[in-house]
Amino acid sequence: MSATYATKLLLAFRSGDTCAMPGCNCKLTPDSDSGYPINVGEAAHIAGEHNGDGKKKRSARYDPSMTDEQRNHYNNLIYLCSTCHTTIDAIPHGENAYPVERLHKIKAKHEEKVRQAMLDAFADVGFPELEEATRWATTIQPSVVTTDYSLLGLDDKIKKNDLDDDARGVIAMGLGVASEVSRYIESVAQTDAEFPERLKAGFLEEYWCLKKEGIKGGDLFELMCRFAQRGFTRQAQRSAGLAVLIHLFETCEVFEK
Amino acid sequence: MIHSVSANQPSFHTVNFTTGLNVILAERSEASTEKDTRNGLGKSTLIEIIDFCLGSRARKGKGLVIEPLEQWAFTLELTLGGNRVKVTRAVTEHNRIVVEGSTKGWIEQPDRDVKSGEMIYTVERWRKILGWALFSIPMSTGSVKYKPSFRSLVSYMVRRGPSAYLSPFQHTARQQTWDVQLHTAYLLGMNWEYPSRLKSLKDREEGVKAIETAIKTGAMEGAIGTVGELETQRIQLEQQTTSAKQALDTFKVHPQYESVQQDADRFTQEIHDLANRNVTYRRRLSRYQESIKEEKPPAGMSLERLYEESGLLFPDAVKRSLDDVRVFHQRVVSNRRDFLETEITRIQKVISEREEQIKELTDQRAEVLEVLQTHGALQEITKLQERYVELRGSLDRVQTRLREMKNLTATKREVKAAKAELVQTAEQDHEQRVGVWSEAVRLFNEHSQALYKSPGRLVIDVGEKGYEYQVEIERSGSEGIGKMKIFCFDLAVLQVQMQIPHGIDFLIHDTLMYDSVDGRQRALAFERAHEVTTSLGGQYICTINSDMVPIEDFSKGFDFQQHVQLTLSDATPSDSLLGIHFERPGK
Ligand SMILES: [Zn+2]
Ligand SMILES: [Zn+2]
C-alpha cells in the first residue's frame, strides 16, 4: 500500500512541483512533447514504510508505533526528486542526517515558501499570462448552455464547499485579479463567443471527475487549483490559472452553490 | 711525655723513651740488596702504633687493623694530665682504650668494664681526654661547628706519611683551608675562632649561591625568574586573583540555568515567527485594500453599445437578458467587496493579536534575559573556583619565591657585613696578641739561624681570606730546605706549646723529614732538637735509616749513638719491630 494518487497530486501542488530539499530546486514537471505534464517527483516517506520483516529491507526512520494509514498519509510524505529521496533513505548515513523532525521542518518550510510565491505572483497576472493559462480551453467542446444567474455570498460558498483557511486565503488573493480575468474572458468572447462556455466545461469535467473519486473540501479545491495550473513552470502562469479558477468560483460556475 | 711503646706479643721490640732526642735506627744488612727492604722494618710502624694509641682512625684492612695483626694489642706508657699511665688499644677491639694507672684529676674518668675490671674509654672519649691533656682543648666548645680537633692538632706533632712533609702548615694533602688556618692558629696561640667564624660565613655564602643557581636553572621547585620578572608576575597574578575573587563573590547560581536559556531561545524563535507571519499578512492586507480600491464598474454594456452604434433596435428579450447579466455582475462585485472587507477585518484582527503576542513574548524574554545576565550555571562557578584556586597557588609560589630571594639578598648582605666586621676584629685581635705569635716567629728565626746561619721568616697575615702563613729561609741552592722549614716550624710550635699548661711535650718525625737534606743540616737538626727538648723537658722522637746518620757532621761532644733507643735490622724477621714477617694487603 502506498499513498493515493490524489495525495501525491496534492503533495506536488503544495510543493510547487519542486523538490522540497533545500538547495535542490529541482523542477519535477518537465514539459513533454505530448503537452501534458508528467510528474517525476516522488512522495518520499518521512517515517519509513517497511519494517524489514518481508522481502523488502527496513526503511529509513521506520516507526513501529505508526499504522500503515498514518505512514501513507499526506502528513508523513515529502515531495522530493529521486536523487534526494535516495539520499535521505540511505542507511545509516542518510537516516542519521535526516531524522523525522528535520524532514518535517524542511517540508513545512518549503510548502510555506511555495504558497507565498504563489500568492505574490497574483500581482504579475495580466492578459498575456491569462492567455497562456487558458489556451487549452480552445479545444474543449462547450457544454450545454444553461442560463443561471443565481449567486451565493462568498463566505457562504466557502462554507458550503467546506474549504479551509488556506483555500480562503488563496481565494481572497485571487479576487484581486478577478476583474482582470472577467475583462480578459470578455475580450476573448468578442471573437469566440463560446470561449467562456469552453473554459467552464473544461473545469467542470475535472471537477466532476475528482468528485467521483470521492475527493472533497479543501483537497478538492487544491486539486482543482493544480488542474488550473496545468504544470506551468512560470509562477505568473501558474497564478493566472488559479485566478481563472477563482473567477469561476466567484461567479459560481464551478463548485457547489 | 712518652715513656715506652710495647705490645702483647713477645716478638715485639719494646722501646723506651727519655727526654731529649730519641732515635730509632734502621740498619741495612750486608746481604740485602734491595733499596727499600728497610721499609718492612717497622720504623713507620712505630709511629703508626704511637698514633694508634693516640686515637687515630682505625679502618678495617688499613694500617694496623689487618688480619695478620688481629691478635695484637699495643701499649703506650705516657705521662698525661699529671699521671703516668699505660694505655692499651687492641687491633680487634679498637674502639676500646684500656687505661692502667691513676687518672686522678682528669676531666673525665674511664668506665670500669664489668667483666674484666679494666678501666676503659671509648676512642671518642679518649680523644677528648687527649685534647684536653695535650692541647688544653676545653671539654665543651659549645655549638661551634668548626672547632679545634685533637686529631688534626696531633697530626702536626706526629707527622705521618709523605703528604705530611709537604708544608709546615699541613699534615695531609687533602686538608681543607679552614682546617689549616684554624689548627695552625691554635698551635701558635692565635685566635682560632676567626677562621672558624670565617668558614661558617663562607658556608652561608656558598649555600646562598647554591640556592640562587638552583632557582636560576629551575632545579628547585617553584617559580622561576629574576626578582624583576617575579615582581611583574606577582602584580599580574594579584590583579587576576582579585578579579577572579570578585567574579566569584558576585556570582549567582541559577539551578535551571540551561532550561532558562532554552526558554529565551524559544521566545526569540516565537517572536521571529510571529513577526514574519505578520509581514506576510500585512502584504496580503495591502493587496486586499488595493483590490477594493481598484474595483471598476462592471463591464458588459458593450453589446448594448454595439447595437446602438449599428443603429439597430435593441431587442427587448435581449435587453431583459442583459439586465439579468448586469445585475449578476453587480452582485458579483458587491459579493467580492463584502468578502474582501470581511477578510481585511479578519486579517487586521489577526495582525493585532499577533502584535499583542509579540509584546507579551518580548516582555517574558526580557525577564528571562535578566536572569541570564545576573546568574550563571553551576558548572561555571565550579570553573571560576578552580581558576581562583589555581591563581592563588601561582601567586603563593611567586610570593614565596620572592620572599626567599629577598631573604637570600639580605643574607648575602649580612654575610658580607659580618665578614668585613670579622676581618676588622681579627686584625685588632691579631695586633693585641702580637706578644704570643711573635714568640713563634722569633723561635722560627732562631732555628733557621742555627741550621743555615741565615734568617728565616714566619709570616702570619690576617686578611679577608683568613690567616695566611708563610715561611721563608733565605738560602738558595740548598736541597731539602723545604723539609727544614717544616722542622723549624714544628720545633717552634713544640716550644710554644710547652710554655702553656697542658701543652704537648713531644714531637715525632719520620725519616722522610731528612730525605735530601744536607748532612750538615741533618746533624744540626738532631743537635738542635735535642738541645731544645732537653732544656724544656720535652721529647723529640725520630726514625732514621742508618746510612743517613751524618756521623762526620756532629759537633764534638755530641754522642749520637747514646740517643739511639732501638736498632732495627732486615737481617731476619725477628730483627724488625714486630719481630715477625707479615704482608701488608694491597701494597
Ligand atoms: Zn519512501
Ligand atoms: Zn531534489
mmCIF file of C-alpha atoms in Angstrom, chain A residues 11-247:
data_model
loop_
_atom_site.group_PDB
_atom_site.id
_atom_site.type_symbol
_atom_site.label_atom_id
_atom_site.label_comp_id
_atom_site.label_asym_id
_atom_site.label_seq_id
_atom_site.Cartn_x
_atom_site.Cartn_y
_atom_site.Cartn_z
ATOM 1 C CA LEU A 11 1.806 16.968 -2.446
ATOM 2 C CA ALA A 12 3.036 18.024 -5.889
ATOM 3 C CA PHE A 13 0.745 21.081 -5.861
ATOM 4 C CA ARG A 14 1.748 22.245 -2.396
ATOM 5 C CA SER A 15 5.405 21.696 -3.213
ATOM 6 C CA GLY A 16 5.032 23.789 -6.367
ATOM 7 C CA ASP A 17 6.220 20.775 -8.365
ATOM 8 C CA THR A 18 9.680 21.418 -6.963
ATOM 9 C CA CYS A 19 11.908 19.182 -4.817
ATOM 10 C CA ALA A 20 11.493 20.169 -1.175
ATOM 11 C CA MET A 21 15.153 19.617 -0.311
ATOM 12 C CA PRO A 22 16.790 22.952 0.465
ATOM 13 C CA GLY A 23 19.177 23.941 -2.287
ATOM 14 C CA CYS A 24 17.961 21.313 -4.763
ATOM 15 C CA ASN A 25 15.297 23.402 -6.596
ATOM 16 C CA CYS A 26 14.726 20.528 -8.979
ATOM 17 C CA LYS A 27 11.611 21.096 -11.194
ATOM 18 C CA LEU A 28 9.529 17.961 -11.094
ATOM 19 C CA THR A 29 7.131 18.554 -14.017
ATOM 20 C CA PRO A 30 9.262 18.678 -17.106
ATOM 21 C CA ASP A 31 7.394 19.644 -20.290
ATOM 22 C CA SER A 32 6.627 16.680 -22.500
ATOM 23 C CA ASP A 33 6.098 16.564 -26.240
ATOM 24 C CA SER A 34 2.520 15.494 -25.680
ATOM 25 C CA GLY A 35 1.863 18.812 -23.975
ATOM 26 C CA TYR A 36 0.690 17.103 -20.818
ATOM 27 C CA PRO A 37 2.744 17.481 -17.669
ATOM 28 C CA ILE A 38 4.442 14.390 -16.301
ATOM 29 C CA ASN A 39 5.008 14.149 -12.582
ATOM 30 C CA VAL A 40 8.519 12.901 -11.875
ATOM 31 C CA GLY A 41 8.590 13.883 -8.217
ATOM 32 C CA GLU A 42 8.442 11.236 -5.522
ATOM 33 C CA ALA A 43 6.269 11.163 -2.436
ATOM 34 C CA ALA A 44 9.018 10.192 -0.020
ATOM 35 C CA HIS A 45 8.136 8.709 3.353
ATOM 36 C CA ILE A 46 9.275 10.730 6.320
ATOM 37 C CA ALA A 47 8.893 7.852 8.784
ATOM 38 C CA GLY A 48 9.785 4.736 6.800
ATOM 39 C CA GLU A 49 7.270 2.404 5.163
ATOM 40 C CA HIS A 50 8.732 -1.076 5.731
ATOM 41 C CA ASN A 51 9.700 -2.816 8.944
ATOM 42 C CA GLY A 52 12.182 -5.130 7.194
ATOM 43 C CA ASP A 53 10.274 -8.339 8.016
ATOM 44 C CA GLY A 54 9.296 -9.229 4.477
ATOM 45 C CA LYS A 55 11.246 -9.183 1.253
ATOM 46 C CA LYS A 56 11.999 -5.519 1.495
ATOM 47 C CA LYS A 57 14.702 -4.077 3.644
ATOM 48 C CA ARG A 58 13.811 -1.956 6.634
ATOM 49 C CA SER A 59 13.045 1.590 5.513
ATOM 50 C CA ALA A 60 14.844 4.572 6.955
ATOM 51 C CA ARG A 61 13.159 6.126 10.010
ATOM 52 C CA TYR A 62 10.720 3.229 10.328
ATOM 53 C CA ASP A 63 8.408 3.838 13.290
ATOM 54 C CA PRO A 64 6.682 0.670 14.552
ATOM 55 C CA SER A 65 4.126 2.680 16.517
ATOM 56 C CA MET A 66 2.534 4.067 13.341
ATOM 57 C CA THR A 67 -0.258 2.494 11.321
ATOM 58 C CA ASP A 68 0.113 1.998 7.565
ATOM 59 C CA GLU A 69 -2.550 4.639 7.057
ATOM 60 C CA GLN A 70 -0.517 7.098 9.049
ATOM 61 C CA ARG A 71 2.624 6.155 7.121
ATOM 62 C CA ASN A 72 0.978 6.885 3.772
ATOM 63 C CA HIS A 73 -0.869 9.939 4.953
ATOM 64 C CA TYR A 74 -0.112 13.297 3.443
ATOM 65 C CA ASN A 75 1.455 14.356 6.734
ATOM 66 C CA ASN A 76 4.144 11.649 6.521
ATOM 67 C CA LEU A 77 5.169 12.410 2.944
ATOM 68 C CA ILE A 78 7.610 14.879 1.461
ATOM 69 C CA TYR A 79 7.922 15.716 -2.218
ATOM 70 C CA LEU A 80 11.456 15.032 -3.472
ATOM 71 C CA CYS A 81 13.383 14.321 -6.630
ATOM 72 C CA SER A 82 14.641 10.752 -6.863
ATOM 73 C CA THR A 83 18.219 11.810 -6.001
ATOM 74 C CA CYS A 84 17.150 13.499 -2.786
ATOM 75 C CA HIS A 85 14.794 10.617 -1.994
ATOM 76 C CA THR A 86 17.717 8.172 -2.290
ATOM 77 C CA THR A 87 19.879 10.432 -0.198
ATOM 78 C CA ILE A 88 17.546 10.671 2.783
ATOM 79 C CA ASP A 89 16.647 6.958 2.680
ATOM 80 C CA ALA A 90 20.264 5.713 2.696
ATOM 81 C CA ILE A 91 21.011 3.610 5.779
ATOM 82 C CA PRO A 92 22.725 4.551 8.019
ATOM 83 C CA HIS A 93 24.098 7.923 6.899
ATOM 84 C CA GLY A 94 21.008 9.381 5.241
ATOM 85 C CA GLU A 95 18.808 8.155 8.056
ATOM 86 C CA ASN A 96 21.132 9.724 10.648
ATOM 87 C CA ALA A 97 21.496 13.007 8.804
ATOM 88 C CA TYR A 98 17.757 13.389 8.163
ATOM 89 C CA PRO A 99 15.763 12.424 11.230
ATOM 90 C CA VAL A 100 11.957 12.694 11.188
ATOM 91 C CA GLU A 101 11.758 16.134 12.827
ATOM 92 C CA ARG A 102 14.226 17.601 10.384
ATOM 93 C CA LEU A 103 12.247 16.380 7.368
ATOM 94 C CA HIS A 104 9.014 17.754 8.804
ATOM 95 C CA LYS A 105 10.650 21.133 9.155
ATOM 96 C CA ILE A 106 12.071 21.009 5.621
ATOM 97 C CA LYS A 107 8.647 20.120 4.233
ATOM 98 C CA ALA A 108 6.763 22.833 6.148
ATOM 99 C CA LYS A 109 9.259 25.485 5.189
ATOM 100 C CA HIS A 110 9.186 24.513 1.544
ATOM 101 C CA GLU A 111 5.386 24.472 1.327
ATOM 102 C CA GLU A 112 5.180 27.834 3.007
ATOM 103 C CA LYS A 113 7.659 29.263 0.540
ATOM 104 C CA VAL A 114 5.741 27.851 -2.440
ATOM 105 C CA ARG A 115 2.459 29.189 -1.152
ATOM 106 C CA GLN A 116 3.907 32.606 -0.582
ATOM 107 C CA ALA A 117 5.400 32.714 -4.071
ATOM 108 C CA MET A 118 2.045 31.681 -5.495
ATOM 109 C CA LEU A 119 0.210 34.423 -3.647
ATOM 110 C CA ASP A 120 2.821 37.011 -4.531
ATOM 111 C CA ALA A 121 2.611 36.086 -8.214
ATOM 112 C CA PHE A 122 -1.042 37.178 -8.447
ATOM 113 C CA ALA A 123 0.318 40.686 -8.815
ATOM 114 C CA ASP A 124 2.007 39.657 -12.025
ATOM 115 C CA VAL A 125 -1.111 38.257 -13.675
ATOM 116 C CA GLY A 126 -2.082 40.134 -16.867
ATOM 117 C CA PHE A 127 -3.645 39.320 -20.237
ATOM 118 C CA PRO A 128 -0.538 37.510 -21.605
ATOM 119 C CA GLU A 129 -0.469 35.149 -18.613
ATOM 120 C CA LEU A 130 -4.212 34.625 -18.779
ATOM 121 C CA GLU A 131 -3.985 33.880 -22.460
ATOM 122 C CA GLU A 132 -1.390 31.178 -21.872
ATOM 123 C CA ALA A 133 -3.244 29.825 -18.869
ATOM 124 C CA THR A 134 -6.461 29.342 -20.848
ATOM 125 C CA ARG A 135 -5.125 28.293 -24.235
ATOM 126 C CA TRP A 136 -6.071 24.690 -23.561
ATOM 127 C CA ALA A 137 -9.739 25.649 -23.461
ATOM 128 C CA THR A 138 -9.878 26.403 -27.191
ATOM 129 C CA THR A 139 -10.000 22.678 -27.936
ATOM 130 C CA ILE A 140 -12.727 21.902 -25.426
ATOM 131 C CA GLN A 141 -16.294 21.245 -26.550
ATOM 132 C CA PRO A 142 -18.621 23.648 -24.788
ATOM 133 C CA SER A 143 -21.219 22.169 -22.537
ATOM 134 C CA VAL A 144 -24.918 22.755 -22.891
ATOM 135 C CA VAL A 145 -25.588 26.417 -22.221
ATOM 136 C CA THR A 146 -27.657 26.917 -19.146
ATOM 137 C CA THR A 147 -28.521 30.329 -18.042
ATOM 138 C CA ASP A 148 -28.360 30.535 -14.289
ATOM 139 C CA TYR A 149 -27.782 33.889 -12.739
ATOM 140 C CA SER A 150 -28.123 32.749 -9.174
ATOM 141 C CA LEU A 151 -25.248 33.677 -6.847
ATOM 142 C CA LEU A 152 -24.125 32.726 -3.359
ATOM 143 C CA GLY A 153 -22.233 35.028 -0.979
ATOM 144 C CA LEU A 154 -18.525 34.109 -0.952
ATOM 145 C CA ASP A 155 -18.422 33.258 2.732
ATOM 146 C CA ASP A 156 -21.441 31.040 2.323
ATOM 147 C CA LYS A 157 -19.923 29.373 -0.665
ATOM 148 C CA ILE A 158 -16.653 28.720 1.177
ATOM 149 C CA LYS A 159 -18.628 27.169 3.994
ATOM 150 C CA LYS A 160 -20.802 25.134 1.657
ATOM 151 C CA ASN A 161 -17.785 23.688 -0.104
ATOM 152 C CA ASP A 162 -16.142 23.003 3.203
ATOM 153 C CA LEU A 163 -12.955 24.967 2.393
ATOM 154 C CA ASP A 164 -10.279 25.678 4.939
ATOM 155 C CA ASP A 165 -8.488 28.895 5.791
ATOM 156 C CA ASP A 166 -5.705 28.172 3.338
ATOM 157 C CA ALA A 167 -8.179 27.985 0.467
ATOM 158 C CA ARG A 168 -9.858 31.066 1.788
ATOM 159 C CA GLY A 169 -6.551 32.962 1.643
ATOM 160 C CA VAL A 170 -5.921 31.859 -1.914
ATOM 161 C CA ILE A 171 -9.431 32.926 -2.926
ATOM 162 C CA ALA A 172 -9.036 36.307 -1.294
ATOM 163 C CA MET A 173 -5.767 36.914 -3.088
ATOM 164 C CA GLY A 174 -7.163 35.637 -6.368
ATOM 165 C CA LEU A 175 -10.073 38.028 -6.115
ATOM 166 C CA GLY A 176 -7.538 40.840 -6.519
ATOM 167 C CA VAL A 177 -7.267 39.925 -10.177
ATOM 168 C CA ALA A 178 -10.849 38.668 -10.651
ATOM 169 C CA SER A 179 -11.976 41.725 -12.611
ATOM 170 C CA GLU A 180 -8.895 41.378 -14.812
ATOM 171 C CA VAL A 181 -9.960 37.811 -15.548
ATOM 172 C CA SER A 182 -13.531 38.927 -16.367
ATOM 173 C CA ARG A 183 -12.251 41.548 -18.760
ATOM 174 C CA TYR A 184 -9.985 39.027 -20.432
ATOM 175 C CA ILE A 185 -12.671 36.404 -20.866
ATOM 176 C CA GLU A 186 -14.987 39.026 -22.197
ATOM 177 C CA SER A 187 -12.426 40.241 -24.681
ATOM 178 C CA VAL A 188 -11.864 36.704 -25.946
ATOM 179 C CA ALA A 189 -15.640 36.164 -26.145
ATOM 180 C CA GLN A 190 -15.850 39.054 -28.605
ATOM 181 C CA THR A 191 -14.240 36.843 -31.202
ATOM 182 C CA ASP A 192 -15.008 33.426 -29.699
ATOM 183 C CA ALA A 193 -18.435 33.692 -28.109
ATOM 184 C CA GLU A 194 -18.255 30.134 -26.867
ATOM 185 C CA PHE A 195 -14.955 30.618 -25.046
ATOM 186 C CA PRO A 196 -16.459 31.182 -21.576
ATOM 187 C CA GLU A 197 -18.508 28.030 -22.002
ATOM 188 C CA ARG A 198 -15.494 26.011 -23.137
ATOM 189 C CA LEU A 199 -13.477 27.191 -20.162
ATOM 190 C CA LYS A 200 -16.269 26.334 -17.799
ATOM 191 C CA ALA A 201 -16.720 22.928 -19.451
ATOM 192 C CA GLY A 202 -13.035 22.080 -19.009
ATOM 193 C CA PHE A 203 -13.078 22.880 -15.312
ATOM 194 C CA LEU A 204 -16.387 21.199 -14.730
ATOM 195 C CA GLU A 205 -15.157 17.993 -16.311
ATOM 196 C CA GLU A 206 -12.188 17.856 -13.922
ATOM 197 C CA TYR A 207 -14.415 18.839 -11.029
ATOM 198 C CA TRP A 208 -16.856 16.009 -11.536
ATOM 199 C CA CYS A 209 -14.067 13.608 -12.166
ATOM 200 C CA LEU A 210 -12.448 14.433 -8.820
ATOM 201 C CA LYS A 211 -15.787 14.388 -7.044
ATOM 202 C CA LYS A 212 -16.391 10.955 -8.420
ATOM 203 C CA GLU A 213 -13.144 9.814 -6.841
ATOM 204 C CA GLY A 214 -14.616 10.993 -3.551
ATOM 205 C CA ILE A 215 -12.374 13.979 -3.123
ATOM 206 C CA LYS A 216 -13.936 16.922 -1.355
ATOM 207 C CA GLY A 217 -13.421 20.059 0.666
ATOM 208 C CA GLY A 218 -10.018 21.701 0.752
ATOM 209 C CA ASP A 219 -8.351 18.834 -1.071
ATOM 210 C CA LEU A 220 -10.815 19.134 -3.910
ATOM 211 C CA PHE A 221 -10.177 22.839 -4.110
ATOM 212 C CA GLU A 222 -6.449 22.391 -4.186
ATOM 213 C CA LEU A 223 -6.564 19.678 -6.813
ATOM 214 C CA MET A 224 -8.687 21.990 -8.918
ATOM 215 C CA CYS A 225 -6.010 24.608 -8.366
ATOM 216 C CA ARG A 226 -3.419 22.165 -9.615
ATOM 217 C CA PHE A 227 -5.595 21.445 -12.631
ATOM 218 C CA ALA A 228 -5.773 25.174 -13.310
ATOM 219 C CA GLN A 229 -2.004 25.391 -13.199
ATOM 220 C CA ARG A 230 -1.602 22.693 -15.819
ATOM 221 C CA GLY A 231 2.033 22.049 -14.988
ATOM 222 C CA PHE A 232 3.176 25.504 -15.961
ATOM 223 C CA THR A 233 6.623 26.297 -14.758
ATOM 224 C CA ARG A 234 6.452 30.096 -14.615
ATOM 225 C CA GLN A 235 4.870 31.253 -11.379
ATOM 226 C CA ALA A 236 2.889 34.031 -13.071
ATOM 227 C CA GLN A 237 1.277 31.493 -15.441
ATOM 228 C CA ARG A 238 0.508 29.204 -12.536
ATOM 229 C CA SER A 239 -1.142 32.033 -10.633
ATOM 230 C CA ALA A 240 -3.006 33.127 -13.778
ATOM 231 C CA GLY A 241 -4.538 29.638 -13.932
ATOM 232 C CA LEU A 242 -5.542 29.973 -10.286
ATOM 233 C CA ALA A 243 -7.066 33.375 -10.982
ATOM 234 C CA VAL A 244 -9.274 31.834 -13.697
ATOM 235 C CA LEU A 245 -10.410 29.120 -11.292
ATOM 236 C CA ILE A 246 -11.185 31.682 -8.611
ATOM 237 C CA HIS A 247 -13.115 33.746 -11.140
#
